CSV table of C-alpha atoms in Angstrom, one decimal:
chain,number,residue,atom,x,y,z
A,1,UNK,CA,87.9,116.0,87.3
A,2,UNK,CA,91.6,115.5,88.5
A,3,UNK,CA,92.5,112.2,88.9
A,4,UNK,CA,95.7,110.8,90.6
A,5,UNK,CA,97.5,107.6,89.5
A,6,UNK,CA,100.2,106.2,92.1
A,7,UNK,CA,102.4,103.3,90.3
A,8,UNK,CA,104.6,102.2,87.6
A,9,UNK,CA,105.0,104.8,84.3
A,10,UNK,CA,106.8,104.1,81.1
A,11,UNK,CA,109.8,103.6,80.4
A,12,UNK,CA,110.6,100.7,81.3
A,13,UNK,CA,107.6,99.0,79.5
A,14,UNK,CA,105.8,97.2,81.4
A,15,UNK,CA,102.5,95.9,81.4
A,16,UNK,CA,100.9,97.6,84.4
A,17,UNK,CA,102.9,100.9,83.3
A,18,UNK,CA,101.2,100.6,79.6
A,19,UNK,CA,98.0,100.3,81.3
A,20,UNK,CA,98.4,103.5,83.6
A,21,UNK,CA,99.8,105.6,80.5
A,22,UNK,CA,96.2,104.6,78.1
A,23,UNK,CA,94.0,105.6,81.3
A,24,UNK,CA,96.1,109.3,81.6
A,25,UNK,CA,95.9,109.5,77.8
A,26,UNK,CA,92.5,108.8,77.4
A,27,UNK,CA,91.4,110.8,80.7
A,28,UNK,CA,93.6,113.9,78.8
A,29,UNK,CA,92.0,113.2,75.6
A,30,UNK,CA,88.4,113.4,77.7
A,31,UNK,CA,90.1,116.8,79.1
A,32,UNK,CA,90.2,115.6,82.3
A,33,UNK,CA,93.4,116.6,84.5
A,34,UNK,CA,95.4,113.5,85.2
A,35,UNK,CA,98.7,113.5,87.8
A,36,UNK,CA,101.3,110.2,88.2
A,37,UNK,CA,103.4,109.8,91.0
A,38,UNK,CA,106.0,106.8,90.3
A,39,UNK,CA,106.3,104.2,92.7
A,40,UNK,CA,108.5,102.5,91.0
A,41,UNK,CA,112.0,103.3,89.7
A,42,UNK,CA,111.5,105.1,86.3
A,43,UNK,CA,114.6,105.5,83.7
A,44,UNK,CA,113.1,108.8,82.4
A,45,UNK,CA,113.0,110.8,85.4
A,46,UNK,CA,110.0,112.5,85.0
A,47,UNK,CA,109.2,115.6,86.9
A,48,UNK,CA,107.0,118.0,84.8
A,49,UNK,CA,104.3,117.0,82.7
A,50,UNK,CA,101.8,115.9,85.3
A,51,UNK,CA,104.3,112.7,85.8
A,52,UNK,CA,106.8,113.0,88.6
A,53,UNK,CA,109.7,110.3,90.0
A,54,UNK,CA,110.6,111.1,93.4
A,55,UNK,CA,113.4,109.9,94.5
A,56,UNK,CA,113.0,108.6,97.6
A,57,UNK,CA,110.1,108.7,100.6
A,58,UNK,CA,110.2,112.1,101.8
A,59,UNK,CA,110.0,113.1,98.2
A,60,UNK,CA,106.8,110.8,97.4
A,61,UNK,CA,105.1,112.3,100.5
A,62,UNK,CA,105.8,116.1,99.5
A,63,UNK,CA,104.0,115.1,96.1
A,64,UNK,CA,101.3,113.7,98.4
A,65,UNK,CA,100.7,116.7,100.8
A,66,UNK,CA,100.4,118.9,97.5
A,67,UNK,CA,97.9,117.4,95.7
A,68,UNK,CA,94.4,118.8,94.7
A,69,UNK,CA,92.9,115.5,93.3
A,70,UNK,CA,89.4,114.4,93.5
A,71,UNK,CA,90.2,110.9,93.3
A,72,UNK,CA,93.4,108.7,94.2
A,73,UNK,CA,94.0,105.5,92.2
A,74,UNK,CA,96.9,103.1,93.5
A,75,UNK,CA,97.9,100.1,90.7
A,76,UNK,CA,100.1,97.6,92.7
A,77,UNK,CA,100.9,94.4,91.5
A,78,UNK,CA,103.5,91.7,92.2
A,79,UNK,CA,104.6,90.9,95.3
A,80,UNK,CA,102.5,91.7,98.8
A,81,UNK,CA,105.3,93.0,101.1
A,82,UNK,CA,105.6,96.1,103.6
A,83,UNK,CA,106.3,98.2,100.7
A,84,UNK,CA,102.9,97.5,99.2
A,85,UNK,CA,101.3,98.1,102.9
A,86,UNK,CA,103.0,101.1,102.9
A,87,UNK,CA,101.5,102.2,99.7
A,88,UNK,CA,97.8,101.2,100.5
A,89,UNK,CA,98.1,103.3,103.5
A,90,UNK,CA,99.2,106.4,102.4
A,91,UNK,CA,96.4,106.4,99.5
A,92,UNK,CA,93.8,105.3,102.3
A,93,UNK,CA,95.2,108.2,104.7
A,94,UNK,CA,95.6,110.4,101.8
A,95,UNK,CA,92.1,109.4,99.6
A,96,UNK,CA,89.5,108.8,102.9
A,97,UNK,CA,86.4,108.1,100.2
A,98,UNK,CA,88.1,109.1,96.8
A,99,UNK,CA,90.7,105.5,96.8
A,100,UNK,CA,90.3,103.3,94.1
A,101,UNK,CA,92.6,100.4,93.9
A,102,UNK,CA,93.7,98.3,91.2
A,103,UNK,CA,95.3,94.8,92.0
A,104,UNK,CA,97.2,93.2,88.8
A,105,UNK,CA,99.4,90.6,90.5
A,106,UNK,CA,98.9,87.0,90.0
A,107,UNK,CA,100.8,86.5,93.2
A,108,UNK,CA,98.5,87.8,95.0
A,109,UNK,CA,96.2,85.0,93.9
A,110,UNK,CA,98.0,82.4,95.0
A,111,UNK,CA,99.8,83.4,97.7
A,112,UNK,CA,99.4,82.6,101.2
A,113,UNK,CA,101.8,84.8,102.7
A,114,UNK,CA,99.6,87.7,103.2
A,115,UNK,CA,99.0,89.7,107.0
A,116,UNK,CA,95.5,88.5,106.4
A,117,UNK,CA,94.1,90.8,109.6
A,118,UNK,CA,96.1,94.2,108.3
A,119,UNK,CA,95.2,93.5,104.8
A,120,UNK,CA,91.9,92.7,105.1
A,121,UNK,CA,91.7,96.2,107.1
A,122,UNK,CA,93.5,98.2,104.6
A,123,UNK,CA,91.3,96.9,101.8
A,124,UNK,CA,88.0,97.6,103.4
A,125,UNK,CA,89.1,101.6,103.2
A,126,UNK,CA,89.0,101.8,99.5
A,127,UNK,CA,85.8,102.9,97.7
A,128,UNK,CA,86.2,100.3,95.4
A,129,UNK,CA,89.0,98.2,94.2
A,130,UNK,CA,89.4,96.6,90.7
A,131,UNK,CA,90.7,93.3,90.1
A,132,UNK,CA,92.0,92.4,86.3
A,133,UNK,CA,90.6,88.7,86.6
A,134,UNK,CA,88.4,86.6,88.1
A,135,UNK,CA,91.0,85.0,90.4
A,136,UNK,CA,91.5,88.2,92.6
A,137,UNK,CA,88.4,89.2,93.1
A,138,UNK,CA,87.5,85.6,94.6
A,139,UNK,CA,90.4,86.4,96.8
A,140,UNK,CA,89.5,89.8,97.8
A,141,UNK,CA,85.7,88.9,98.8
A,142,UNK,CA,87.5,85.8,101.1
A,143,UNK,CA,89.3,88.7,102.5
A,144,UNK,CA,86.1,90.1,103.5
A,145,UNK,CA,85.9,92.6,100.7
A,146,UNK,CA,82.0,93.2,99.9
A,147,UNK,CA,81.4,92.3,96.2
A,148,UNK,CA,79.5,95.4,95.4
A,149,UNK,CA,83.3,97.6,95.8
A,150,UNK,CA,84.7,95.0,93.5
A,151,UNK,CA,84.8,95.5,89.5
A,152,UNK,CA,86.4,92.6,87.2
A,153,UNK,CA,88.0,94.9,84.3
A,154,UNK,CA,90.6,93.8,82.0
A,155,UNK,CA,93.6,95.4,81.4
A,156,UNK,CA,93.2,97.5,78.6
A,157,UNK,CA,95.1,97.0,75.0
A,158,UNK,CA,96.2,99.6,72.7
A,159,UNK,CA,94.2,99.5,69.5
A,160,UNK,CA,97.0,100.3,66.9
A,161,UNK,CA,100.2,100.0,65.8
A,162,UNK,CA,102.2,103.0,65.1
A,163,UNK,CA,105.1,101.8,62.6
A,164,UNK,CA,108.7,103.0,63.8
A,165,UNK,CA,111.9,102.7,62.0
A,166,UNK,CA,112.9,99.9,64.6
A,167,UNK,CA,117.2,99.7,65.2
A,168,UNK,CA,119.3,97.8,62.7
A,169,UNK,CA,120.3,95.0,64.8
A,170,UNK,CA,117.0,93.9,65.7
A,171,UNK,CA,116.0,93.7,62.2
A,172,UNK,CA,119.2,91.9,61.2
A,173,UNK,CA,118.2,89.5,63.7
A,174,UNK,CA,114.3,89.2,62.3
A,175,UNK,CA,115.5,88.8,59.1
A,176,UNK,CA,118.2,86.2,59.7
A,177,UNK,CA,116.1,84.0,62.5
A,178,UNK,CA,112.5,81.7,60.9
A,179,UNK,CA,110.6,80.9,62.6
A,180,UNK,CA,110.7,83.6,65.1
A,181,UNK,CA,109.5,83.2,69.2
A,182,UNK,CA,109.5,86.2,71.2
A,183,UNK,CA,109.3,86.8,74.7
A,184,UNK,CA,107.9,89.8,76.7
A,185,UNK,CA,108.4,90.2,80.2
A,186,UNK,CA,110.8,90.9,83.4
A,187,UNK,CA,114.5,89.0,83.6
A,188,UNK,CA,113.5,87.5,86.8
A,189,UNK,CA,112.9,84.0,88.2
A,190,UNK,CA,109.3,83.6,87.9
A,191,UNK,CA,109.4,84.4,84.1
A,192,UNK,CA,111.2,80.5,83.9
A,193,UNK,CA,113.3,81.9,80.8
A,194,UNK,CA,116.2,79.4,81.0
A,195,UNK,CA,113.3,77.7,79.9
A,196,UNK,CA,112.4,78.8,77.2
A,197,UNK,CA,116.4,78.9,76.1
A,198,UNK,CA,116.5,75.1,76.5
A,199,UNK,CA,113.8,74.8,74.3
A,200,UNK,CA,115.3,76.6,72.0
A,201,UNK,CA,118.3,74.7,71.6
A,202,UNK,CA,116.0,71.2,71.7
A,203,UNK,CA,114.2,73.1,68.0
A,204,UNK,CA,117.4,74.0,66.5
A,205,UNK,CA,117.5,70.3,65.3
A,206,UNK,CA,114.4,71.0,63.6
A,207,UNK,CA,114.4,74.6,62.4
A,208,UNK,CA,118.2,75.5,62.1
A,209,UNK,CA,117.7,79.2,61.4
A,210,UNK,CA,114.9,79.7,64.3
A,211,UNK,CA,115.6,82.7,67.1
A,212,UNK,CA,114.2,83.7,70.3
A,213,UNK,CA,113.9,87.3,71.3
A,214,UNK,CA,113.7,87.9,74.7
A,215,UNK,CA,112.6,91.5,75.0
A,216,UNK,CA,113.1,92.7,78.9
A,217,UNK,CA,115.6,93.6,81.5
A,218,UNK,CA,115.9,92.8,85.5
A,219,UNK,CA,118.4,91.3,87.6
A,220,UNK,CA,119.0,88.1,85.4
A,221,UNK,CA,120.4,89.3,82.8
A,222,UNK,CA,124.1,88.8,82.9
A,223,UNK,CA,123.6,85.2,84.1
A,224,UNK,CA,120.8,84.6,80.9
A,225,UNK,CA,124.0,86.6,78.9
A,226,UNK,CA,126.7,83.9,80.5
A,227,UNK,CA,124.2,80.8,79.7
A,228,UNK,CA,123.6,81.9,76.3
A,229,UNK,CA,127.6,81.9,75.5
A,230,UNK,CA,127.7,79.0,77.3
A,231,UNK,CA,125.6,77.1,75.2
A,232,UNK,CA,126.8,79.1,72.1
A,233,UNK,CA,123.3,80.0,70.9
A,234,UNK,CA,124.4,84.2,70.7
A,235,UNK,CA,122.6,83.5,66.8
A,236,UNK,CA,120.0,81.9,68.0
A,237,UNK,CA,118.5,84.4,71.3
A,238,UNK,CA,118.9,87.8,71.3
A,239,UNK,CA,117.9,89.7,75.1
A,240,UNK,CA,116.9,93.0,73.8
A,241,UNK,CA,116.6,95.1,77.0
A,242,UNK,CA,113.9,97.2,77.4
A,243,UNK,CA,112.5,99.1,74.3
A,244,UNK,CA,110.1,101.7,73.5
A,245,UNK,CA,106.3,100.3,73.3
A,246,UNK,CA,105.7,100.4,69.7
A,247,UNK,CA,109.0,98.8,68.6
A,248,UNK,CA,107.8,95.9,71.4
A,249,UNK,CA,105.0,95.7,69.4
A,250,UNK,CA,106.5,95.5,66.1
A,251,UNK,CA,108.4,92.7,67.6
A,252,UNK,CA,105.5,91.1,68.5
A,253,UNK,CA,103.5,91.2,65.5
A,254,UNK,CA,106.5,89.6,63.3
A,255,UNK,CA,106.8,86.7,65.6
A,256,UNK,CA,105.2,84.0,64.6
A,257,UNK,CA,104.6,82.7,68.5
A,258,UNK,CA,104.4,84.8,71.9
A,259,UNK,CA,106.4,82.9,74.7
A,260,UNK,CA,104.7,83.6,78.6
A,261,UNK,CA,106.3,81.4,80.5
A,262,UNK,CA,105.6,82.6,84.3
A,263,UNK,CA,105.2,80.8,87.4
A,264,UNK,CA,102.7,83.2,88.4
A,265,UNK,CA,100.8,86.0,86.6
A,266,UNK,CA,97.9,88.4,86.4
A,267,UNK,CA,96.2,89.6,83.1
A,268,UNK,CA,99.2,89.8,81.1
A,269,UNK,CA,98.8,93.1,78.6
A,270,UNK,CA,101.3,91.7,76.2
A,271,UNK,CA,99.8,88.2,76.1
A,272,UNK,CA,96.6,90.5,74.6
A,273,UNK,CA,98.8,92.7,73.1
A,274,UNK,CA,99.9,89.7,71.1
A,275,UNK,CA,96.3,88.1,70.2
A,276,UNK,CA,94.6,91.3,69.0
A,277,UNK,CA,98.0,91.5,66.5
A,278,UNK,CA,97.2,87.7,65.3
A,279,UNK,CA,100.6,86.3,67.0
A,280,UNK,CA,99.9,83.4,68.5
A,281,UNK,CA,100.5,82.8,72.0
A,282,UNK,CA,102.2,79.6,74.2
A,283,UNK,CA,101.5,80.7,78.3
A,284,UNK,CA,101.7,78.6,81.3
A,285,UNK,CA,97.8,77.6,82.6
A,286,UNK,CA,97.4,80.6,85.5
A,287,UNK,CA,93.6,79.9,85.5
A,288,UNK,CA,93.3,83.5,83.9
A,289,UNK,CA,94.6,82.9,80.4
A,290,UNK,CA,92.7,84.7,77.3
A,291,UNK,CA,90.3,82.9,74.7
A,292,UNK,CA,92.7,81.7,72.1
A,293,UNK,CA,96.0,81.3,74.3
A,294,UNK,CA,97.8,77.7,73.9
A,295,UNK,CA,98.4,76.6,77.5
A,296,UNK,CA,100.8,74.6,79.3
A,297,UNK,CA,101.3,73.5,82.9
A,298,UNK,CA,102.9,75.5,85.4
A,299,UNK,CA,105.5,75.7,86.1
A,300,UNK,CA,107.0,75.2,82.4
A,301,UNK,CA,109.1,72.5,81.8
A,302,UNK,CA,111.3,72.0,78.8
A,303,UNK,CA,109.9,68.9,77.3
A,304,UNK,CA,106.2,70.5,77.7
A,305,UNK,CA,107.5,73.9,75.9
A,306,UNK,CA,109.3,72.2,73.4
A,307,UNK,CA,106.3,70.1,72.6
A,308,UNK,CA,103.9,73.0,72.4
A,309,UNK,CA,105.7,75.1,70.0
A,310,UNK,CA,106.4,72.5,67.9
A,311,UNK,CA,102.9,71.6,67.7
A,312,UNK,CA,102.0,74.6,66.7
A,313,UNK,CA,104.4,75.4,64.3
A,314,UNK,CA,103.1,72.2,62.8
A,315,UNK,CA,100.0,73.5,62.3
A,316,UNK,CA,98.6,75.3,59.2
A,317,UNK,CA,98.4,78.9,60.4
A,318,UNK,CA,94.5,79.3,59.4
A,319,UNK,CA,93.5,76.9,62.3
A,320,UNK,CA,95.7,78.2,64.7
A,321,UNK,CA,93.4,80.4,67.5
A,322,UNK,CA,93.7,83.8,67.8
A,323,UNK,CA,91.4,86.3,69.4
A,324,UNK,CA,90.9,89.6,67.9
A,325,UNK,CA,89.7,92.0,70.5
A,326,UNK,CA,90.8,95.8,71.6
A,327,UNK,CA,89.0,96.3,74.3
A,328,UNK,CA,88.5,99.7,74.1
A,329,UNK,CA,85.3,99.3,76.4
A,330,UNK,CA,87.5,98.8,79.2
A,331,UNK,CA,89.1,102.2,79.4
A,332,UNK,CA,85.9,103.5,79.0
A,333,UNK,CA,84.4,101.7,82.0
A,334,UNK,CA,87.3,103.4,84.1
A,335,UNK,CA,86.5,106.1,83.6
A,336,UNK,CA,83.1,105.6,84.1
A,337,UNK,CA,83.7,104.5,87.9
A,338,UNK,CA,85.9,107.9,88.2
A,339,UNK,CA,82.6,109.8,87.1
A,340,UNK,CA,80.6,107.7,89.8
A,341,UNK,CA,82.7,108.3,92.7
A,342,UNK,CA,83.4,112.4,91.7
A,343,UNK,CA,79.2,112.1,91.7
A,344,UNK,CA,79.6,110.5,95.2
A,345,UNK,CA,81.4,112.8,96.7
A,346,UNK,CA,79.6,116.1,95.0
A,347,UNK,CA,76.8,114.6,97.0
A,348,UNK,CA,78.3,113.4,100.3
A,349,UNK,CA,79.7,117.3,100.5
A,350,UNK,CA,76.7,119.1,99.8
A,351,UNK,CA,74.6,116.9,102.5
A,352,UNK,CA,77.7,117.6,105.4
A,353,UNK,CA,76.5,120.0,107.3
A,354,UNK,CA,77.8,123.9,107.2
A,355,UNK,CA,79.7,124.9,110.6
């Protein structure tokens, strides 16, 4: 079975782009073929390997009119705009009854700025689409979406930790900085992480050495720099940029607290990233949140934040709930639906008739 995954791939690292790379590992390590086409803009380049960057339209449509796949499988998440339409039409002109689509935004929840009429259209085409929570799949069956193409699966979570020598001036910081928040995400608006810096400089009154990591990168991050002189906390947050997966993770489990602070969000992989590693985690309330995440309103607010991390630093750390869970089972029910649909059409071609 050749499968082909349109959307984000590492690096950078984020959560949709971790997913993409466990299902093409674990559909490798099932020796099935597996083929990514970025959609996104990809700081590795990759063109060999069965994962290719093209670098613009006509580039992304060559890889199109070349592929052998038996089943097309579009992640999109974040913002609905013309881009996205574009996308879900080329797989629907591309796939015909091999188009899976996964939806991870949290936007796309909650937003009312959709082309209802076009979107509801393009959605109908896909053999089955899989929503990461509860939320979108309410959304998709208003949108006329029949409930038996839709499948609630989690995003999945990597099972292990592989330990890295991780760079010297990350662990200077760790070392020097208890208690220790981190943050995972995007340096962009909706993450509210001016935020979580005002908080920080609220706690330093009552934790002097504490530090906020703010792993990440995206088009805020010379102003989050210029705030952070500004309010001369350079000991106290340290943005990271983007780093490699399993340093992320390292981060993640030394932390003693997980910040997710967003104004809108889907099934955040490092929010579960953080519970399976017994980090505790502070979100805003998207509706959507994991067993065992500490909520606050949304948007965040600085007195909220402050009070929430504070609370639970308060707390002895044997009460404080964390969800343990890998699931594994998630992956696996992937690939399941990838077996279904191969069956499907094996069975739709040998009842066409010959000409």
């Amino acid at each position: 079975m050749h499968i082909l995954i349109l959307g984000p791939f590492p690096p950078p690292e984020g959560g949709v782009a971790r997913n993409i790379a466990a299902i093409r590992r674990y559909l490798i390590r099932e020796n099935h073929q597996c083929t990514v086409i970025c959609t996104t803009r990809n700081t590795s380049g990759h063109q060999t390997g069965g994962v290719f960057t093209p670098a613009n339209a006509i580039e992304f449509l060559q890889h199109m009119l070349k592929t052998t796949a038996d089943i097309i499988h579009l992640h999109i998440g974040g913002r609905i705009n013309w881009r996205v339409y574009t996308l879900l039409g080329i797989c629907i002109l591309f796939g015909r009854r091999r188009s899976v689509l996964t939806i991870h935004s949290g936007e796309f929840g909650i937003s009312k700025k959709h082309n209802v009429f076009f979107l509801r259209y393009l959605l109908k085409q896909f053999c089955l689409i899989i929503a990461v929570n509860k939320q979108i799949s309410s959304v998709l069956e208003r949108l006329g979406v029949k409930p038996d193409k839709i499948r609630v699966i989690s995003p999945f979570v990597l099972p292990f930790i592989e330990r890295v020598e991780v760079p010297h001036d990350l662990m200077e910081f760790v070392d020097a900085r208890s208690p220790l928040i981190v943050s995972v995400g995007l340096l962009e608006p909706e993450y509210d992480l001016e935020i979580q810096i005002a908080a920080i400089q609220s706690l330093i009154k009552i934790y002097p050495k504490i530090g906020l990591m703010i792993i990440g990168s995206g088009s805020l991050e010379a102003h989050l720099l210029s705030l952070i002189k500004q309010k001369n906390l350079e000991s106290y947050v340290k943005i990271t940029g983007d780093l490699p997966h399993v340093i992320t993770l390292q981060m993640i489990s030394l932390a003693n607290v997980l910040l997710r602070t967003t104004r809108f969000d889907g099934d955040a992989i490092s929010v579960r990233e953080a519970l399976f590693l017994g980090t505790p985690v502070i979100a805003t309330d998207n509706g959507m949140r994991p067993e065992g995440v500490i909520t606050i309103t949304t948007p965040a607010d600085t007195v909220n934040l402050t009070s929430a991390i504070e609370k639970l630093f308060q707390q002895d750390s044997s009460t404080v709930p964390v969800k343990n869970d890998t699931d594994i089972d998630n992956i696996e029910i992937v690939l399941s639906l990838y077996k279904e649909i191969y069956q499907k059409i094996a069975n739709f071609a040998r009842r066409a008739p010959v000409k």
